[in-house]
Short mmCIF file of C-alpha atoms in Angstrom, two decimals:
data_model
loop_
_atom_site.label_atom_id
_atom_site.label_comp_id
_atom_site.label_asym_id
_atom_site.label_seq_id
_atom_site.Cartn_x
_atom_site.Cartn_y
_atom_site.Cartn_z
CA MET T 200 33.17 -34.32 74.89
CA ASP T 201 34.99 -36.66 77.56
CA ASP T 202 38.35 -36.84 76.00
CA PRO T 203 40.92 -34.50 77.69
CA THR T 204 43.04 -34.66 74.85
CA GLN T 205 40.32 -33.05 72.65
CA THR T 206 39.55 -30.57 75.41
CA ARG T 207 43.22 -29.27 75.56
CA ALA T 208 43.06 -28.98 71.88
CA ILE T 209 40.10 -26.56 72.15
CA ASP T 210 41.92 -24.66 74.92
CA GLN T 211 45.07 -24.41 72.74
CA LEU T 212 43.21 -23.25 69.92
CA ASN T 213 41.48 -20.41 71.97
CA ALA T 214 44.95 -19.63 73.21
CA PHE T 215 46.54 -19.28 69.97
CA LEU T 216 43.63 -16.94 68.78
CA ASP T 217 44.12 -14.86 71.87
CA GLY T 218 47.80 -14.76 71.56
CA GLY T 219 47.49 -13.89 67.65
CA ASP T 220 49.47 -17.02 66.73
CA HIS T 221 47.60 -17.49 63.80
CA GLU T 222 49.61 -20.30 62.13
CA GLU T 223 49.40 -22.61 65.12
CA ALA T 224 45.69 -21.68 65.46
CA LYS T 225 45.29 -23.08 61.90
CA ARG T 226 47.15 -26.06 62.44
CA CYS T 227 45.07 -26.60 65.55
CA LEU T 228 41.96 -26.35 63.48
CA GLU T 229 43.40 -28.81 60.80
CA ARG T 230 43.77 -31.31 63.68
CA LEU T 231 40.21 -30.74 64.88
CA ARG T 232 39.08 -31.61 61.50
CA ASP T 233 39.98 -35.28 62.65
CA ALA T 234 38.34 -35.14 65.86
CA ASP T 235 35.03 -36.77 67.01
CA THR T 236 31.52 -34.81 66.03
CA GLY T 237 31.03 -33.81 69.66
CA THR T 238 34.57 -31.98 69.65
CA ARG T 239 34.31 -30.31 66.19
CA LYS T 240 30.88 -28.91 67.14
CA THR T 241 31.95 -27.70 70.67
CA ALA T 242 35.02 -25.87 69.06
CA LEU T 243 32.73 -24.44 66.30
CA ARG T 244 30.63 -23.27 68.83
CA ALA T 245 33.14 -21.80 70.83
CA LEU T 246 34.45 -19.92 67.73
CA ARG T 247 31.02 -18.66 66.91
CA GLN T 248 30.72 -16.76 70.40
CA LEU T 249 34.38 -15.49 69.51
CA GLY T 250 33.12 -14.08 66.32
CA GLU T 251 30.22 -12.41 67.96
CA GLU T 252 32.30 -10.71 70.30
CA ARG T 253 35.30 -9.96 68.04
CA PRO T 254 34.66 -11.09 64.38
CA THR T 255 37.88 -9.83 62.86
CA ALA T 256 40.01 -12.10 65.45
CA LEU T 257 39.03 -14.96 63.02
CA GLU T 258 39.73 -13.40 59.82
CA PRO T 259 43.16 -14.88 59.75
CA VAL T 260 42.10 -18.46 60.01
CA PHE T 261 39.02 -18.40 57.62
CA GLU T 262 40.89 -20.45 55.26
CA ALA T 263 41.25 -23.33 57.92
CA LEU T 264 37.69 -22.99 58.93
CA THR T 265 36.11 -23.31 55.37
CA PRO T 266 36.84 -27.07 55.11
CA PHE T 267 34.10 -27.40 58.00
CA LEU T 268 31.51 -26.05 55.37
CA THR T 269 31.76 -29.46 53.40
CA ASP T 270 32.35 -31.79 56.49
CA GLU T 271 30.59 -35.33 56.34
CA GLU T 272 28.34 -34.24 59.18
CA ARG T 273 25.65 -31.95 58.31
CA SER T 274 25.33 -30.53 61.93
CA ILE T 275 29.02 -29.55 61.50
CA ARG T 276 28.24 -27.97 58.10
CA LEU T 277 25.39 -26.08 59.66
CA THR T 278 27.42 -24.97 62.83
CA THR T 279 29.94 -23.59 60.59
CA ALA T 280 27.39 -21.78 58.49
CA LYS T 281 25.91 -20.15 61.59
CA LEU T 282 29.44 -19.34 62.58
CA PHE T 283 29.77 -17.39 59.40
CA VAL T 284 26.41 -15.61 59.70
CA ALA T 285 27.57 -14.31 62.98
CA ILE T 286 30.67 -12.99 61.71
CA ALA T 287 29.34 -11.35 58.54
CA GLU T 288 26.53 -9.76 60.47
CA ALA T 289 29.14 -7.95 62.98
CA GLU T 290 31.75 -7.66 60.28
CA PRO T 291 30.87 -8.13 56.78
CA ASP T 292 34.21 -6.87 55.57
CA ALA T 293 35.90 -9.76 57.43
CA THR T 294 33.58 -12.42 55.65
CA ALA T 295 33.87 -11.16 52.10
CA ALA T 296 36.74 -13.63 51.53
CA VAL T 297 34.87 -16.59 51.98
CA VAL T 298 31.95 -15.75 49.52
CA SER T 299 32.93 -18.26 47.36
CA PRO T 300 32.69 -21.56 49.65
CA LEU T 301 29.28 -20.08 50.90
CA ALA T 302 28.08 -19.56 47.38
CA ASP T 303 28.87 -23.37 46.69
CA ARG T 304 26.60 -24.38 49.89
CA LEU T 305 23.65 -22.41 48.42
CA ALA T 306 24.22 -23.88 44.88
CA ASP T 307 24.57 -27.44 46.13
CA GLU T 308 20.91 -28.80 45.51
CA ASP T 309 21.81 -31.98 47.68
CA GLU T 310 22.57 -29.90 50.66
CA PHE T 311 20.61 -29.89 53.80
CA TYR T 312 18.15 -26.89 53.50
CA TYR T 313 19.15 -25.21 56.83
CA VAL T 314 22.76 -25.19 55.65
CA ARG T 315 21.81 -23.67 52.41
CA ALA T 316 19.58 -20.95 54.50
CA ARG T 317 22.35 -19.98 56.83
CA SER T 318 24.86 -19.78 53.71
CA ALA T 319 22.42 -17.57 51.94
CA GLU T 320 22.08 -15.30 55.05
CA ALA T 321 25.82 -15.08 55.41
CA LEU T 322 26.01 -13.86 51.92
CA GLY T 323 23.24 -11.52 52.44
CA TYR T 324 25.05 -9.59 55.31
CA VAL T 325 28.24 -9.48 53.08
CA ALA T 326 26.11 -8.01 49.91
CA LEU T 327 25.27 -4.87 52.17
CA GLU T 328 28.60 -3.65 52.06
CA HIS T 329 30.26 -5.79 49.05
CA PRO T 330 27.28 -6.24 46.53
CA THR T 331 29.58 -6.80 43.85
CA THR T 332 31.57 -9.53 45.55
CA VAL T 333 28.48 -11.36 46.27
CA ALA T 334 26.02 -10.54 43.53
CA SER T 335 27.41 -12.51 40.68
CA PRO T 336 25.06 -13.72 37.76
CA GLU T 337 25.32 -17.31 39.11
CA VAL T 338 24.69 -16.41 42.73
CA LEU T 339 21.81 -14.20 41.78
CA ALA T 340 20.22 -16.93 39.70
CA ASP T 341 20.47 -19.54 42.71
CA LEU T 342 18.80 -16.97 44.78
CA ARG T 343 16.02 -16.30 42.37
CA VAL T 344 15.33 -19.99 41.23
CA GLY T 345 15.45 -21.05 45.02
CA LEU T 346 12.42 -18.77 45.49
CA SER T 347 10.25 -21.15 43.44
CA PHE T 348 11.38 -24.64 44.68
CA ASP T 349 13.05 -24.35 47.99
CA GLU T 350 11.57 -25.03 51.54
CA PRO T 351 9.97 -22.14 53.40
CA GLU T 352 12.92 -21.62 55.76
CA VAL T 353 15.25 -21.34 52.71
CA ARG T 354 13.03 -19.05 50.79
CA GLU T 355 13.04 -16.82 53.68
CA LYS T 356 16.71 -16.36 53.65
CA LEU T 357 16.87 -16.13 50.00
CA ALA T 358 14.58 -13.30 49.85
CA LYS T 359 16.39 -11.64 52.90
CA THR T 360 19.83 -11.93 50.91
CA LEU T 361 18.22 -10.34 47.74
CA GLU T 362 16.71 -7.54 49.91
CA TYR T 363 20.39 -7.04 51.06
CA VAL T 364 21.71 -7.16 47.61
CA ALA T 365 19.03 -4.40 46.52
CA LEU T 366 20.18 -2.31 49.58
CA GLY T 367 23.78 -2.71 48.78
CA ASP T 368 23.54 -1.78 44.94
CA GLN T 369 20.30 -0.79 43.57
CA ASP T 370 21.52 -1.43 40.00
CA ARG T 371 22.04 -5.24 40.69
CA LEU T 372 18.38 -6.25 40.61
CA ARG T 373 17.00 -3.39 38.59
CA HIS T 374 16.53 -5.58 35.68
CA HIS T 375 15.13 -8.61 37.58
CA VAL T 376 11.95 -6.66 39.26
CA ALA T 377 9.75 -9.11 37.36
CA ASP T 378 11.40 -12.17 39.07
CA LEU T 379 10.99 -10.46 42.45
CA THR T 380 7.33 -9.69 42.08
CA ARG T 381 6.38 -13.19 40.85
CA HIS T 382 6.88 -14.47 44.43
CA LEU T 383 5.03 -11.44 46.12
CA THR T 384 2.11 -13.97 46.65
CA ASP T 385 4.65 -16.53 48.73
CA SER T 386 2.87 -18.00 51.54
CA ASN T 387 5.59 -17.02 54.15
CA GLU T 388 5.13 -13.58 55.32
CA PHE T 389 8.72 -13.04 55.58
CA VAL T 390 9.37 -13.71 52.08
CA ARG T 391 6.87 -11.25 50.95
CA TYR T 392 8.19 -8.63 53.22
CA HIS T 393 11.92 -8.93 52.23
CA LEU T 394 10.76 -8.80 48.59
CA CYS T 395 8.32 -5.79 48.85
CA THR T 396 11.50 -4.05 50.65
CA ALA T 397 13.98 -5.04 47.94
CA LEU T 398 11.46 -3.39 45.44
CA VAL T 399 11.23 -0.34 47.54
CA ALA T 400 15.13 -0.27 47.65
CA ILE T 401 15.18 -0.51 43.76
CA GLY T 402 12.44 2.27 43.61
CA CYS T 403 14.45 4.53 45.70
CA THR T 404 17.03 4.87 42.86
CA TYR T 405 15.06 3.31 39.77
CA PRO T 406 11.22 4.10 40.52
CA SER T 407 10.76 3.55 36.54
CA ALA T 408 11.85 -0.25 36.96
CA VAL T 409 9.34 -0.70 39.96
CA SER T 410 6.49 0.83 37.79
CA GLU T 411 6.34 -2.69 36.16
CA SER T 412 5.07 -3.98 39.40
CA VAL T 413 1.89 -1.78 40.00
CA ASP T 414 -0.54 -4.54 39.71
CA GLU T 415 1.36 -7.01 42.11
CA LEU T 416 2.11 -4.07 44.71
CA SER T 417 -1.52 -3.05 44.39
CA ASP T 418 -2.38 -6.63 45.52
CA ARG T 419 -0.15 -6.31 48.59
CA LEU T 420 -2.15 -3.48 49.85
CA ASP T 421 -4.47 -6.20 50.96
CA ASP T 422 -1.96 -8.39 52.85
CA GLU T 423 -2.78 -9.93 55.97
CA SER T 424 0.82 -8.31 57.27
CA PRO T 425 0.79 -4.69 57.92
CA TYR T 426 4.63 -4.76 57.42
CA VAL T 427 4.21 -5.97 53.81
CA ARG T 428 1.21 -3.46 53.20
CA GLY T 429 3.39 -0.90 54.56
CA ARG T 430 6.23 -1.61 52.23
CA ALA T 431 3.69 -1.79 49.14
CA ALA T 432 2.64 1.85 50.31
CA GLU T 433 6.06 2.95 50.71
CA ALA T 434 6.72 1.93 47.06
CA PHE T 435 3.78 3.84 46.01
CA GLY T 436 4.97 6.93 47.73
CA LEU T 437 8.27 6.61 45.75
CA LEU T 438 6.30 5.99 42.53
CA GLY T 439 4.03 9.14 43.23
CA ARG T 440 7.21 11.38 43.55
CA SER T 441 8.72 10.08 40.49
CA ASP T 442 8.49 10.88 36.68
CA SER T 443 6.89 7.39 36.07
CA ASP T 444 3.65 7.58 34.19
CA VAL T 445 1.67 5.16 36.26
CA SER T 446 -1.65 5.30 38.07
CA VAL T 447 -0.69 5.04 42.04
CA PRO T 448 -3.71 3.67 43.99
CA ASP T 449 -5.25 5.28 46.81
CA VAL T 450 -3.75 3.79 50.15
CA THR T 451 -5.85 5.86 52.63
CA SER T 452 -8.15 3.03 53.65
CA ILE T 453 -5.32 0.39 54.41
CA ALA T 454 -4.54 1.90 57.80
CA ASP T 455 -6.97 2.82 60.66
CA ASP T 456 -6.58 4.24 63.98
CA ASP T 457 -5.14 0.90 65.50
CA ALA T 458 -2.82 0.39 62.47
CA GLU T 459 0.97 -0.50 63.25
CA GLN T 460 3.05 2.60 63.41
CA PHE T 461 5.17 1.25 60.59
CA LEU T 462 2.18 0.85 58.28
CA ALA T 463 0.65 4.23 59.45
CA ASP T 464 3.79 6.12 58.90
CA ARG T 465 4.06 4.66 55.14
CA VAL T 466 0.38 5.43 54.48
CA ARG T 467 1.06 9.13 55.19
CA PHE T 468 4.36 9.02 52.98
CA ALA T 469 2.07 7.47 50.13
CA ILE T 470 -0.36 10.15 50.35
CA GLY T 471 2.49 12.99 50.35
CA ALA T 472 2.16 14.40 53.93
CA ASP T 473 4.08 14.07 57.11
CA ASP T 474 3.07 14.12 60.63
CA ASP T 475 2.87 18.09 60.32
CA GLY T 476 0.71 17.79 57.30
CA GLN T 477 3.20 19.12 55.08
CA VAL T 478 3.48 18.01 51.51
CA ASP T 479 6.35 16.32 49.82
CA GLY T 480 9.23 14.39 51.62
CA ALA T 481 9.66 12.12 54.47
CA SER T 482 11.43 13.99 57.45
CA ASN T 483 11.52 10.72 59.31
CA GLY T 484 13.65 8.99 56.36
CA ILE T 485 10.97 6.87 54.91
CA GLY T 486 11.54 6.29 51.29
CA SER T 487 15.51 6.18 51.60
CA ILE T 488 18.11 3.54 51.47
CA GLU T 489 19.64 4.71 54.67
CA ALA T 490 16.41 4.24 56.49
CA ILE T 491 15.59 0.72 55.26
CA ARG T 492 19.08 -0.20 56.16
CA GLU T 493 19.09 1.19 59.68
CA ARG T 494 15.64 -0.41 60.55
CA THR T 495 15.56 -3.67 58.49
CA ASP T 496 16.58 -6.00 61.19
CA GLU T 497 14.50 -4.25 63.78
CA VAL T 498 11.52 -4.56 61.89
CA VAL T 499 11.96 -8.02 61.25
CA SER T 500 12.23 -8.56 64.89
CA GLU T 501 8.86 -6.93 65.55
CA MET T 502 7.26 -9.00 62.84
CA SER T 503 8.82 -12.24 64.63
CA SER T 504 7.52 -11.67 68.07
CA PRO T 505 4.36 -9.45 67.64
CA ASP T 506 2.94 -10.70 71.13
CA GLY T 507 6.24 -10.92 72.97
CA ASP T 508 6.39 -14.59 73.04
CA GLY T 509 9.37 -15.12 70.67
CA CYS T 510 12.80 -16.56 70.91
CA PRO T 511 14.65 -14.67 73.45
CA TYR T 512 17.92 -14.92 70.97
CA CYS T 513 16.50 -13.95 67.48
CA GLY T 514 12.80 -13.07 68.19
CA LEU T 515 11.29 -15.74 65.94
CA SER T 516 7.60 -16.20 67.17
CA LEU T 517 7.52 -19.66 68.81
CA PRO T 518 4.12 -21.68 69.68
CA GLU T 519 3.40 -22.34 73.29
CA MET T 520 3.92 -26.06 72.93
CA GLY T 521 6.75 -25.56 70.43
CA PRO T 522 10.09 -27.58 70.31
CA PRO T 523 12.73 -27.15 73.16
CA MET T 524 15.03 -25.43 70.54
CA CYS T 525 14.44 -22.66 68.43
CA PRO T 526 14.17 -23.80 64.65
CA GLN T 527 15.74 -20.71 63.41
CA CYS T 528 18.79 -19.86 65.82
CA GLY T 529 18.99 -23.07 67.57
CA GLY T 530 18.87 -21.21 71.15
CA PRO T 531 17.09 -22.95 73.99
CA ARG T 532 13.42 -22.07 74.84
#
């Protein structure tokens, strides 16, 4: 960006936002929509940083930001979607007002798949606190249908959003358990993990609904991922404590002395004993909505970087000879 006029425009935008002059900031954003691609992208990246630091600072200008979601340049649409992800993760209340334009990006089958993935991710963070705002029948249908047809990167975000919907309101997906279990064999480990976690969340409140998926969850006890196996064991722990008339499989053999702590803890939960050998209950919070919500991002980070060779920004595991930029968050290697 060499145009000093555009540089001043970005500086003015930051000054208006810092000074609380929201009307001028909106007008500045309207002018930026006619700027060159590099200038628009630079401005949006600066706003993303501001959104991460002070997410509510941008709330008054959301209306002026949403047109960038339909910019003719897909890189601008992607940068804008990432901006809303950053804000939604930090302050979901602030992002609830832009659910509709994000849902439109998700529903657009012709949209660049990374834009759809990021839009779904932003919706997921909002769903944690405002499930009724996000989980309309139309959005839920887009999320479920996409699990069958979308690119792996999109399916991962769709599954994550469904998990967050289930964590926000277990009733929203209790009648869609069969739709979730149908995809428990997805080739993407994160899709399987997020969907198993969604089933556990539903099972925390409605174990009888999850009892329909005993066979599919039993298959996940042999999953190559210890985190997927752990969630499946957790689901059986919930079923074993419920009044559901189902036969719960023996999970004792799925963890050994070298098992991940995540898996070992959930095996103990499934067999009905905690670290003290006391039957019933999980003193460490396993089998509860609160515990899943507290650790879900942490667990995904562990999965993303099992050997410490992940992206320093989002934790995604990267091959030694991989691209110079992280394909998940765009951060430099």
